[in-house]
PDB file of C-alpha atoms in Angstrom:
ATOM      1  CA  GLY A   1      26.439 -76.221  35.405  1.00 62.00           C
ATOM      2  CA  GLN A   2      25.224 -80.075  36.011  1.00 69.00           C
ATOM      3  CA  GLN A   3      26.478 -82.713  33.434  1.00 78.00           C
ATOM      4  CA  LEU A   4      25.637 -86.634  32.850  1.00 89.00           C
ATOM      5  CA  ASN A   5      28.917 -88.854  31.948  1.00 94.00           C
ATOM      6  CA  GLN A   6      26.613 -91.438  29.676  1.00 96.00           C
ATOM      7  CA  SER A   7      28.987 -94.787  28.238  1.00 97.00           C
ATOM      8  CA  PRO A   8      29.353 -95.912  25.940  1.00 97.00           C
ATOM      9  CA  GLN A   9      28.827 -93.795  23.304  1.00 95.00           C
ATOM     10  CA  SER A  10      28.073 -96.456  21.225  1.00 96.00           C
ATOM     11  CA  MET A  11      27.581-100.373  20.580  1.00 96.00           C
ATOM     12  CA  PHE A  12      27.881-102.525  17.721  1.00 96.00           C
ATOM     13  CA  ILE A  13      26.214-106.100  18.965  1.00 95.00           C
ATOM     14  CA  GLN A  14      24.853-108.935  17.511  1.00 96.00           C
ATOM     15  CA  GLU A  15      21.366-109.519  17.198  1.00 96.00           C
ATOM     16  CA  GLY A  16      20.156-111.670  20.322  1.00 97.00           C
ATOM     17  CA  GLU A  17      23.121-110.201  22.872  1.00 97.00           C
ATOM     18  CA  ASP A  18      22.145-108.224  25.768  1.00 97.00           C
ATOM     19  CA  VAL A  19      22.792-104.739  26.401  1.00 96.00           C
ATOM     20  CA  SER A  20      23.825-102.649  28.982  1.00 97.00           C
ATOM     21  CA  MET A  21      24.567 -98.692  29.276  1.00 98.00           C
ATOM     22  CA  ASN A  22      24.470 -96.474  31.775  1.00 97.00           C
ATOM     23  CA  CYS A  23      24.397 -92.831  33.551  1.00 97.00           C
ATOM     24  CA  THR A  24      26.436 -91.295  36.157  1.00 96.00           C
ATOM     25  CA  SER A  25      25.963 -87.677  37.815  1.00 94.00           C
ATOM     26  CA  SER A  26      28.502 -85.768  40.064  1.00 90.00           C
ATOM     27  CA  SER A  27      25.374 -84.639  42.032  1.00 90.00           C
ATOM     28  CA  ILE A  28      22.377 -86.641  43.505  1.00 92.00           C
ATOM     29  CA  PHE A  29      19.041 -86.804  41.196  1.00 93.00           C
ATOM     30  CA  ASN A  30      15.472 -87.235  42.082  1.00 92.00           C
ATOM     31  CA  THR A  31      14.346 -88.454  38.562  1.00 94.00           C
ATOM     32  CA  TRP A  32      16.132 -90.557  36.083  1.00 96.00           C
ATOM     33  CA  LEU A  33      14.230 -91.099  33.084  1.00 97.00           C
ATOM     34  CA  TRP A  34      15.258 -93.414  29.780  1.00 98.00           C
ATOM     35  CA  TYR A  35      14.507 -91.963  26.166  1.00 98.00           C
ATOM     36  CA  LYS A  36      15.073 -93.710  22.791  1.00 98.00           C
ATOM     37  CA  GLN A  37      15.172 -91.574  19.602  1.00 96.00           C
ATOM     38  CA  ASP A  38      14.984 -93.094  16.464  1.00 94.00           C
ATOM     39  CA  PRO A  39      16.614 -91.503  13.190  1.00 88.00           C
ATOM     40  CA  GLY A  40      14.222 -88.203  11.989  1.00 86.00           C
ATOM     41  CA  GLU A  41      12.198 -88.624  15.307  1.00 92.00           C
ATOM     42  CA  GLY A  42      11.675 -87.358  18.582  1.00 95.00           C
ATOM     43  CA  PRO A  43      13.098 -88.997  21.725  1.00 96.00           C
ATOM     44  CA  VAL A  44      10.211 -91.306  23.046  1.00 96.00           C
ATOM     45  CA  LEU A  45      10.021 -92.256  26.906  1.00 96.00           C
ATOM     46  CA  LEU A  46      11.270 -95.798  27.441  1.00 97.00           C
ATOM     47  CA  ILE A  47      10.742 -95.997  31.646  1.00 97.00           C
ATOM     48  CA  ALA A  48      10.733 -93.728  34.392  1.00 96.00           C
ATOM     49  CA  LEU A  49      12.097 -94.039  37.666  1.00 96.00           C
ATOM     50  CA  TYR A  50      11.709 -92.005  41.199  1.00 93.00           C
ATOM     51  CA  LYS A  51      13.093 -94.092  43.718  1.00 94.00           C
ATOM     52  CA  ALA A  52      16.851 -94.617  44.846  1.00 95.00           C
ATOM     53  CA  GLY A  53      17.051 -98.515  44.152  1.00 95.00           C
ATOM     54  CA  GLU A  54      13.935 -98.884  41.913  1.00 95.00           C
ATOM     55  CA  LEU A  55      13.757-101.451  39.369  1.00 97.00           C
ATOM     56  CA  THR A  56      11.403-101.256  36.247  1.00 97.00           C
ATOM     57  CA  SER A  57      10.738-103.058  33.332  1.00 97.00           C
ATOM     58  CA  ASN A  58       9.226-102.131  30.183  1.00 95.00           C
ATOM     59  CA  GLY A  59       9.490-105.750  28.135  1.00 96.00           C
ATOM     60  CA  ARG A  60      13.034-106.624  27.251  1.00 97.00           C
ATOM     61  CA  LEU A  61      14.144-103.059  28.937  1.00 98.00           C
ATOM     62  CA  THR A  62      14.841-102.402  32.470  1.00 98.00           C
ATOM     63  CA  ALA A  63      16.579 -99.711  34.560  1.00 98.00           C
ATOM     64  CA  GLN A  64      17.525 -99.123  37.855  1.00 98.00           C
ATOM     65  CA  PHE A  65      17.845 -95.784  39.679  1.00 97.00           C
ATOM     66  CA  GLY A  66      21.207 -96.163  41.138  1.00 96.00           C
ATOM     67  CA  ILE A  67      21.040 -96.579  45.458  1.00 96.00           C
ATOM     68  CA  THR A  68      23.361 -93.159  45.615  1.00 94.00           C
ATOM     69  CA  ARG A  69      21.114 -91.544  43.563  1.00 94.00           C
ATOM     70  CA  LYS A  70      24.118 -90.466  41.444  1.00 95.00           C
ATOM     71  CA  ASP A  71      23.930 -93.086  38.702  1.00 96.00           C
ATOM     72  CA  SER A  72      21.085 -94.873  36.419  1.00 98.00           C
ATOM     73  CA  PHE A  73      21.439 -98.435  34.098  1.00 98.00           C
ATOM     74  CA  LEU A  74      19.516 -99.270  31.300  1.00 98.00           C
ATOM     75  CA  ASN A  75      19.284-103.139  30.280  1.00 98.00           C
ATOM     76  CA  ILE A  76      18.016-104.532  27.069  1.00 98.00           C
ATOM     77  CA  SER A  77      17.928-108.247  26.844  1.00 97.00           C
ATOM     78  CA  ALA A  78      17.912-110.320  23.617  1.00 97.00           C
ATOM     79  CA  SER A  79      18.362-107.396  21.201  1.00 97.00           C
ATOM     80  CA  ILE A  80      16.187-107.458  18.389  1.00 96.00           C
ATOM     81  CA  PRO A  81      16.839-104.965  14.943  1.00 94.00           C
ATOM     82  CA  SER A  82      14.495-102.371  15.620  1.00 94.00           C
ATOM     83  CA  ASP A  83      16.389-101.894  19.065  1.00 96.00           C
ATOM     84  CA  VAL A  84      18.562 -99.730  16.411  1.00 96.00           C
ATOM     85  CA  GLY A  85      18.544 -95.892  17.693  1.00 96.00           C
ATOM     86  CA  ILE A  86      20.016 -93.374  20.241  1.00 96.00           C
ATOM     87  CA  TYR A  87      19.328 -94.245  24.218  1.00 97.00           C
ATOM     88  CA  PHE A  88      19.417 -91.273  26.068  1.00 96.00           C
ATOM     89  CA  CYS A  89      19.291 -90.643  29.867  1.00 97.00           C
ATOM     90  CA  ALA A  90      17.699 -88.019  31.817  1.00 96.00           C
ATOM     91  CA  GLY A  91      18.068 -86.782  35.400  1.00 94.00           C
ATOM     92  CA  ARG A  92      16.784 -84.109  37.287  1.00 90.00           C
ATOM     93  CA  GLY A  93      18.173 -82.798  40.642  1.00 83.00           C
ATOM     94  CA  GLY A  94      14.676 -81.351  42.338  1.00 70.00           C
ATOM     95  CA  SER A  95      11.164 -81.416  42.040  1.00 63.00           C
ATOM     96  CA  GLN A  96      11.315 -77.985  39.972  1.00 66.00           C
ATOM     97  CA  GLY A  97      14.391 -78.243  38.287  1.00 76.00           C
ATOM     98  CA  ASN A  98      15.493 -78.720  34.249  1.00 84.00           C
ATOM     99  CA  LEU A  99      16.094 -82.296  33.038  1.00 89.00           C
ATOM    100  CA  ILE A 100      19.642 -82.901  32.299  1.00 91.00           C
ATOM    101  CA  PHE A 101      20.087 -85.015  29.240  1.00 93.00           C
ATOM    102  CA  GLY A 102      23.462 -87.126  28.481  1.00 94.00           C
ATOM    103  CA  LYS A 103      25.031 -87.306  25.105  1.00 93.00           C
ATOM    104  CA  GLY A 104      23.208 -90.433  24.295  1.00 95.00           C
ATOM    105  CA  THR A 105      24.431 -94.221  23.478  1.00 96.00           C
ATOM    106  CA  LYS A 106      23.827 -94.400  19.327  1.00 96.00           C
ATOM    107  CA  LEU A 107      23.211 -98.727  19.441  1.00 97.00           C
ATOM    108  CA  SER A 108      23.635-101.013  16.149  1.00 96.00           C
ATOM    109  CA  VAL A 109      22.563-104.555  15.723  1.00 93.00           C
ATOM    110  CA  LYS A 110      23.481-107.110  13.526  1.00 89.00           C
ATOM    111  CA  PRO A 111      21.021-109.306  12.367  1.00 86.00           C
TER     112      PRO A 111
ATOM    113  CA  GLU B   1      -3.583 -85.897  16.490  1.00 59.00           C
ATOM    114  CA  THR B   2      -2.191 -87.536  19.565  1.00 74.00           C
ATOM    115  CA  GLY B   3       0.637 -86.253  21.348  1.00 94.00           C
ATOM    116  CA  VAL B   4       2.887 -83.653  20.918  1.00 97.00           C
ATOM    117  CA  THR B   5       3.020 -82.976  17.108  1.00 97.00           C
ATOM    118  CA  GLN B   6       5.582 -80.020  15.191  1.00 98.00           C
ATOM    119  CA  THR B   7       5.521 -78.736  12.041  1.00 97.00           C
ATOM    120  CA  PRO B   8       7.027 -77.957   9.766  1.00 98.00           C
ATOM    121  CA  ARG B   9       9.035 -81.373  10.053  1.00 97.00           C
ATOM    122  CA  HIS B  10      11.792 -79.358   7.767  1.00 97.00           C
ATOM    123  CA  LEU B  11      12.526 -76.072   6.760  1.00 96.00           C
ATOM    124  CA  VAL B  12      15.537 -74.284   5.022  1.00 96.00           C
ATOM    125  CA  MET B  13      15.687 -70.840   5.392  1.00 93.00           C
ATOM    126  CA  GLY B  14      18.030 -67.857   4.506  1.00 90.00           C
ATOM    127  CA  MET B  15      19.780 -65.468   7.369  1.00 89.00           C
ATOM    128  CA  THR B  16      17.977 -63.041   6.147  1.00 88.00           C
ATOM    129  CA  ASN B  17      14.334 -64.891   6.666  1.00 89.00           C
ATOM    130  CA  LYS B  18      11.848 -65.125   9.188  1.00 94.00           C
ATOM    131  CA  LYS B  19       9.876 -68.265   9.946  1.00 96.00           C
ATOM    132  CA  SER B  20       7.887 -69.698  12.718  1.00 97.00           C
ATOM    133  CA  LEU B  21       8.063 -73.201  13.982  1.00 98.00           C
ATOM    134  CA  LYS B  22       4.715 -74.624  15.430  1.00 98.00           C
ATOM    135  CA  CYS B  23       4.281 -77.349  18.629  1.00 98.00           C
ATOM    136  CA  GLU B  24       0.922 -78.557  19.670  1.00 98.00           C
ATOM    137  CA  GLN B  25       0.397 -81.027  22.593  1.00 97.00           C
ATOM    138  CA  HIS B  26      -3.135 -82.860  22.666  1.00 95.00           C
ATOM    139  CA  LEU B  27      -2.266 -84.190  26.149  1.00 95.00           C
ATOM    140  CA  GLY B  28      -3.586 -82.287  28.587  1.00 94.00           C
ATOM    141  CA  HIS B  29      -0.381 -80.958  30.269  1.00 95.00           C
ATOM    142  CA  ASN B  30       0.533 -77.727  31.518  1.00 93.00           C
ATOM    143  CA  ALA B  31       3.978 -77.436  30.526  1.00 94.00           C
ATOM    144  CA  MET B  32       5.953 -76.902  27.189  1.00 95.00           C
ATOM    145  CA  TYR B  33       9.461 -76.444  26.136  1.00 95.00           C
ATOM    146  CA  TRP B  34      11.834 -75.923  23.408  1.00 96.00           C
ATOM    147  CA  TYR B  35      15.103 -77.798  22.950  1.00 96.00           C
ATOM    148  CA  LYS B  36      17.773 -77.616  20.502  1.00 96.00           C
ATOM    149  CA  GLN B  37      19.586 -81.052  19.122  1.00 95.00           C
ATOM    150  CA  SER B  38      23.141 -80.629  17.757  1.00 92.00           C
ATOM    151  CA  ALA B  39      25.043 -83.402  16.101  1.00 86.00           C
ATOM    152  CA  LYS B  40      27.263 -84.841  19.598  1.00 78.00           C
ATOM    153  CA  LYS B  41      26.153 -82.543  22.130  1.00 85.00           C
ATOM    154  CA  PRO B  42      23.328 -83.001  24.348  1.00 87.00           C
ATOM    155  CA  LEU B  43      19.863 -81.672  24.358  1.00 91.00           C
ATOM    156  CA  GLU B  44      19.912 -78.006  25.159  1.00 92.00           C
ATOM    157  CA  LEU B  45      16.942 -76.394  26.875  1.00 92.00           C
ATOM    158  CA  MET B  46      15.930 -73.138  25.508  1.00 94.00           C
ATOM    159  CA  PHE B  47      12.682 -72.225  26.759  1.00 94.00           C
ATOM    160  CA  VAL B  48      10.265 -73.382  29.292  1.00 93.00           C
ATOM    161  CA  TYR B  49       6.535 -72.316  29.096  1.00 92.00           C
ATOM    162  CA  SER B  50       4.552 -73.357  32.615  1.00 88.00           C
ATOM    163  CA  LEU B  51       0.822 -72.316  32.341  1.00 79.00           C
ATOM    164  CA  GLU B  52       1.514 -69.958  29.514  1.00 74.00           C
ATOM    165  CA  GLU B  53       4.097 -67.853  31.590  1.00 80.00           C
ATOM    166  CA  ARG B  54       7.613 -68.293  29.970  1.00 78.00           C
ATOM    167  CA  VAL B  55       9.555 -69.502  33.302  1.00 76.00           C
ATOM    168  CA  GLU B  56      13.057 -70.180  31.407  1.00 76.00           C
ATOM    169  CA  ASN B  57      14.947 -68.755  29.191  1.00 75.00           C
ATOM    170  CA  ASN B  58      18.474 -70.237  29.031  1.00 75.00           C
ATOM    171  CA  SER B  59      20.424 -67.294  27.324  1.00 83.00           C
ATOM    172  CA  VAL B  60      18.707 -68.140  24.187  1.00 92.00           C
ATOM    173  CA  PRO B  61      19.786 -65.264  21.478  1.00 93.00           C
ATOM    174  CA  SER B  62      17.464 -62.902  20.628  1.00 93.00           C
ATOM    175  CA  ARG B  63      16.879 -63.818  17.212  1.00 95.00           C
ATOM    176  CA  PHE B  64      15.073 -66.574  18.628  1.00 96.00           C
ATOM    177  CA  SER B  65      11.151 -65.841  20.067  1.00 94.00           C
ATOM    178  CA  PRO B  66       8.643 -68.030  21.930  1.00 94.00           C
ATOM    179  CA  GLU B  67       5.188 -67.488  22.329  1.00 94.00           C
ATOM    180  CA  CYS B  68       2.738 -69.644  24.031  1.00 94.00           C
ATOM    181  CA  PRO B  69      -0.979 -68.738  23.199  1.00 93.00           C
ATOM    182  CA  ASN B  70      -2.312 -71.453  25.395  1.00 92.00           C
ATOM    183  CA  SER B  71      -1.456 -74.526  27.188  1.00 91.00           C
ATOM    184  CA  SER B  72      -1.536 -76.128  24.079  1.00 95.00           C
ATOM    185  CA  HIS B  73       0.232 -74.373  21.445  1.00 96.00           C
ATOM    186  CA  LEU B  74       3.923 -72.923  20.909  1.00 97.00           C
ATOM    187  CA  PHE B  75       5.728 -71.362  18.954  1.00 97.00           C
ATOM    188  CA  LEU B  76       9.394 -70.457  18.009  1.00 97.00           C
ATOM    189  CA  HIS B  77       9.372 -67.467  16.065  1.00 97.00           C
ATOM    190  CA  LEU B  78      12.959 -67.330  14.040  1.00 96.00           C
ATOM    191  CA  HIS B  79      14.608 -63.738  12.511  1.00 94.00           C
ATOM    192  CA  THR B  80      17.987 -63.335  11.334  1.00 94.00           C
ATOM    193  CA  LEU B  81      19.569 -67.013  11.920  1.00 94.00           C
ATOM    194  CA  GLN B  82      23.242 -68.206  11.601  1.00 94.00           C
ATOM    195  CA  PRO B  83      23.971 -71.192   9.903  1.00 94.00           C
ATOM    196  CA  GLU B  84      25.003 -72.418  13.601  1.00 94.00           C
ATOM    197  CA  ASP B  85      21.499 -72.242  14.535  1.00 96.00           C
ATOM    198  CA  SER B  86      20.920 -75.156  12.296  1.00 96.00           C
ATOM    199  CA  ALA B  87      19.985 -78.481  14.419  1.00 96.00           C
ATOM    200  CA  LEU B  88      16.926 -80.602  15.152  1.00 97.00           C
ATOM    201  CA  TYR B  89      14.273 -78.412  17.189  1.00 98.00           C
ATOM    202  CA  LEU B  90      12.569 -80.455  19.611  1.00 98.00           C
ATOM    203  CA  CYS B  91       9.012 -79.536  21.494  1.00 98.00           C
ATOM    204  CA  ALA B  92       8.155 -80.929  24.673  1.00 97.00           C
ATOM    205  CA  SER B  93       5.041 -80.880  27.237  1.00 96.00           C
ATOM    206  CA  SER B  94       4.307 -82.568  30.725  1.00 94.00           C
ATOM    207  CA  PHE B  95       2.277 -82.258  33.155  1.00 92.00           C
ATOM    208  CA  GLY B  96       4.164 -79.903  35.898  1.00 87.00           C
ATOM    209  CA  ARG B  97       7.906 -80.890  35.960  1.00 82.00           C
ATOM    210  CA  ARG B  98       6.972 -84.615  35.362  1.00 85.00           C
ATOM    211  CA  GLU B  99       8.285 -86.907  32.568  1.00 91.00           C
ATOM    212  CA  GLN B 100       8.683 -85.074  29.211  1.00 95.00           C
ATOM    213  CA  PHE B 101       7.263 -86.108  26.189  1.00 96.00           C
ATOM    214  CA  PHE B 102       8.765 -84.987  23.039  1.00 97.00           C
ATOM    215  CA  GLY B 103       7.522 -84.262  19.711  1.00 97.00           C
ATOM    216  CA  PRO B 104       9.383 -85.175  16.310  1.00 97.00           C
ATOM    217  CA  GLY B 105      11.144 -82.369  15.944  1.00 97.00           C
ATOM    218  CA  THR B 106      12.245 -79.583  13.230  1.00 97.00           C
ATOM    219  CA  ARG B 107      15.246 -80.290  11.126  1.00 97.00           C
ATOM    220  CA  LEU B 108      15.934 -76.665  10.400  1.00 97.00           C
ATOM    221  CA  THR B 109      18.739 -75.734   7.896  1.00 96.00           C
ATOM    222  CA  VAL B 110      19.813 -72.078   7.799  1.00 95.00           C
ATOM    223  CA  LEU B 111      21.817 -71.155   4.644  1.00 93.00           C
TER     224      LEU B 111
END
């Protein structure tokens, strides 16, 4: 079945640094979503992307829908301790298809 | 209550027990989902209900039995589970097949 390759698996950064993570797929997607999950909670939607080349921001977070439609990137600027958590990408290949999820990027921020 | 709620948040059960997980969405959505989240694995889609009709059953063992009495409520009935079924069970809802919103999950431990 379809799989998403999300990298890196984990990141250990200093507060104030910028963060970058990405997801790639072997097939074309029409939708890319980015979620954040805190310990003991469900994933929370951060950004939704629906068009190739689209660049969308949500506060310090910026995500892009890759022009090839096979990848997406999430950037976090000036990280703070509350950015700690696991970030998941999810993609969908058609309008009625199911979401495919990446394995997540675990972010740790040192004050 | 707002968003997607799940009860109980934690559940410990023996292999011979029968229990049910409950999910309720207050977003006016018309599709609901059950996912299983295990350590180091992507979210696994278990069931999809659209307009109260089950439209997807991803080869889930019959010891898991979903029920969707209306568009706001979703249940997962559990019986004779195995220890490997221990995981975080997440409910989500959406309008059509657009972005999904997740509940906080039920942490299930099977002894």
